[in-house]
Amino acid sequence: MSNCLFCKIINNEIETDFVYEDDKVVVFEDINPQAPVHILIVPKEHKENIMALKKDEFDIIAHIHKVAVKMAKKYDIYDEGFRLVNNNKEKAGQTVFHIHYHLLGGRVMQWPPG
Ligand code: 5GP
Ligand code: ZN
């Protein structure tokens, strides 16, 4: 999608270091980290949010979770624990309208979230 920030990052129109990439996702560090580890796992295919996925398109979500576990190992937060967050629509705090999961770790997390 031409005016989507994350599509521009995926297409290398905005230079960003990928800490992981495969045929389905890219992973990069959040520009405004909310924890010592704060990375974004982003599917290469543009979809606004998880409600935009058709019934047979949800395999990407399992894949994102698998990548999250891999990244937790890479960033050494696998043993102590981490949080995986996906905001959908404005009221939930979504600001970039291309599916992404935040992987947060390296500090104690509060509950309930803000
Ligand atoms: P959301 O609020 O939609 O759940 O998450 C969007 C995330 O993207 C925010 O945490 C924000 O800091 C991050 N972000 C926004 N613009 C950029 C950017 O240009 N580069 C990177 N690496 N992260 C960004
Ligand atoms: Zn996009």
CSV table of C-alpha atoms and ligand atoms in Angstrom, one decimal:
chain,number,residue,atom,x,y,z
A,1,MET,CA,0.0,0.0,0.0
A,2,SER,CA,1.7,3.2,-1.2
A,3,ASN,CA,1.0,5.5,1.7
A,4,CYS,CA,1.6,3.0,4.5
A,5,LEU,CA,4.6,3.6,6.7
A,6,PHE,CA,5.3,-0.1,7.3
A,7,CYS,CA,4.9,-1.0,3.6
A,8,LYS,CA,7.6,1.7,2.9
A,9,ILE,CA,9.8,0.1,5.5
A,10,ILE,CA,9.2,-3.4,4.1
A,11,ASN,CA,10.0,-2.1,0.5
A,12,ASN,CA,13.2,-0.3,1.7
A,13,GLU,CA,11.8,3.1,0.9
A,14,ILE,CA,12.5,4.1,4.5
A,15,GLU,CA,15.8,2.7,5.6
A,16,THR,CA,15.4,0.4,8.6
A,17,ASP,CA,17.6,-2.4,9.9
A,18,PHE,CA,15.8,-5.7,10.0
A,19,VAL,CA,16.8,-7.8,12.9
A,20,TYR,CA,15.0,-10.8,11.3
A,21,GLU,CA,13.4,-11.4,7.9
A,22,ASP,CA,11.8,-14.3,6.1
A,23,ASP,CA,9.4,-14.7,3.2
A,24,LYS,CA,6.4,-13.7,5.4
A,25,VAL,CA,7.6,-11.1,8.0
A,26,VAL,CA,10.1,-8.5,8.8
A,27,VAL,CA,11.2,-7.6,12.4
A,28,PHE,CA,12.8,-4.3,13.4
A,29,GLU,CA,13.3,-2.2,16.5
A,30,ASP,CA,10.6,0.3,17.5
A,31,ILE,CA,11.6,3.9,17.0
A,32,ASN,CA,10.1,4.9,20.4
A,33,PRO,CA,10.9,1.9,22.7
A,34,GLN,CA,8.7,1.3,25.7
A,35,ALA,CA,10.9,-1.3,27.3
A,36,PRO,CA,14.6,-2.4,27.0
A,37,VAL,CA,13.5,-4.8,24.3
A,38,HIS,CA,10.8,-3.4,22.0
A,39,ILE,CA,10.7,-4.8,18.5
A,40,LEU,CA,7.9,-5.0,15.9
A,41,ILE,CA,7.0,-8.2,14.0
A,42,VAL,CA,5.3,-7.1,10.7
A,43,PRO,CA,3.8,-9.3,8.0
A,44,LYS,CA,5.0,-8.4,4.5
A,45,GLU,CA,1.5,-8.4,3.1
A,46,HIS,CA,-0.5,-5.3,3.9
A,47,LYS,CA,-3.6,-5.8,6.0
A,48,GLU,CA,-5.0,-3.0,8.2
A,49,ASN,CA,-5.6,-5.1,11.3
A,50,ILE,CA,-6.5,-8.7,12.2
A,51,MET,CA,-10.1,-8.2,11.3
A,52,ALA,CA,-9.0,-7.6,7.7
A,53,LEU,CA,-7.8,-11.2,7.5
A,54,LYS,CA,-10.0,-13.7,5.7
A,55,LYS,CA,-10.8,-17.1,7.4
A,56,ASP,CA,-8.0,-18.9,5.5
A,57,GLU,CA,-5.4,-16.1,6.1
A,58,PHE,CA,-4.8,-16.6,9.8
A,59,ASP,CA,-1.7,-18.8,9.4
A,60,ILE,CA,0.3,-15.6,9.4
A,61,ILE,CA,-0.7,-15.0,13.0
A,62,ALA,CA,0.7,-18.4,14.1
A,63,HIS,CA,3.8,-17.6,12.1
A,64,ILE,CA,4.2,-14.2,13.9
A,65,HIS,CA,3.9,-16.0,17.3
A,66,LYS,CA,6.6,-18.5,16.2
A,67,VAL,CA,8.9,-15.6,15.2
A,68,ALA,CA,8.2,-13.9,18.5
A,69,VAL,CA,9.5,-17.0,20.4
A,70,LYS,CA,12.6,-17.0,18.2
A,71,MET,CA,13.2,-13.3,18.8
A,72,ALA,CA,12.6,-13.8,22.6
A,73,LYS,CA,15.5,-16.3,22.5
A,74,LYS,CA,17.7,-13.9,20.4
A,75,TYR,CA,17.1,-11.0,22.8
A,76,ASP,CA,17.6,-13.1,25.9
A,77,ILE,CA,14.1,-12.6,27.3
A,78,TYR,CA,12.8,-16.1,26.7
A,79,ASP,CA,13.5,-17.4,30.2
A,80,GLU,CA,12.3,-14.3,32.2
A,81,GLY,CA,9.2,-13.7,30.0
A,82,PHE,CA,7.9,-11.1,27.6
A,83,ARG,CA,4.8,-9.5,26.3
A,84,LEU,CA,3.3,-9.7,22.8
A,85,VAL,CA,0.9,-6.9,22.0
A,86,ASN,CA,-1.3,-6.3,19.0
A,87,ASN,CA,-3.4,-3.1,18.9
A,88,ASN,CA,-6.4,-3.0,16.6
A,89,LYS,CA,-8.0,0.3,15.7
A,90,GLU,CA,-7.6,3.7,17.3
A,91,LYS,CA,-9.3,3.0,20.6
A,92,ALA,CA,-6.9,0.2,21.3
A,93,GLY,CA,-3.9,2.5,20.5
A,94,GLN,CA,-3.2,1.5,16.9
A,95,THR,CA,-1.4,4.3,15.1
A,96,VAL,CA,0.0,2.4,12.1
A,97,PHE,CA,-2.7,0.7,10.2
A,98,HIS,CA,-0.7,-2.3,9.0
A,99,ILE,CA,-0.8,-5.4,11.2
A,100,HIS,CA,2.1,-5.6,13.7
A,101,TYR,CA,2.9,-7.3,17.0
A,102,HIS,CA,5.0,-5.6,19.6
A,103,LEU,CA,7.4,-7.8,21.4
A,104,LEU,CA,8.3,-6.2,24.8
A,105,GLY,CA,10.6,-7.3,27.5
A,106,GLY,CA,13.6,-6.6,29.7
A,107,ARG,CA,11.5,-5.1,32.5
A,108,VAL,CA,8.6,-6.0,34.8
A,109,MET,CA,5.3,-5.3,33.0
A,110,GLN,CA,2.3,-3.8,34.7
A,111,TRP,CA,-1.3,-5.2,34.5
A,112,PRO,CA,-3.8,-3.9,33.6
A,113,PRO,CA,-2.3,-2.1,30.6
A,114,GLY,CA,-3.0,1.6,30.2
B,1,5GP,P1,0.8,1.0,17.2
B,1,5GP,O1,0.7,2.2,18.0
B,1,5GP,O2,0.2,1.1,15.9
B,1,5GP,O3,0.4,-0.3,18.0
B,1,5GP,O4,2.4,0.8,17.0
B,1,5GP,C1,3.1,1.5,16.1
B,1,5GP,C2,4.5,1.5,16.5
B,1,5GP,O5,5.3,1.9,15.4
B,1,5GP,C3,4.8,2.5,17.7
B,1,5GP,O6,5.3,1.8,18.8
B,1,5GP,C4,5.8,3.5,17.1
B,1,5GP,O7,6.8,3.9,18.0
B,1,5GP,C5,6.4,2.7,15.9
B,1,5GP,N1,6.9,3.5,14.8
B,1,5GP,C6,6.2,4.5,14.2
B,1,5GP,N2,7.0,5.0,13.2
B,1,5GP,C7,8.1,4.2,13.1
B,1,5GP,C8,9.2,4.3,12.3
B,1,5GP,O8,9.3,5.1,11.3
B,1,5GP,N3,10.2,3.3,12.5
B,1,5GP,C9,10.1,2.4,13.5
B,1,5GP,N4,11.1,1.6,13.6
B,1,5GP,N5,9.0,2.4,14.3
B,1,5GP,C10,8.0,3.3,14.2
B,2,ZN,ZN,1.2,-1.5,4.8
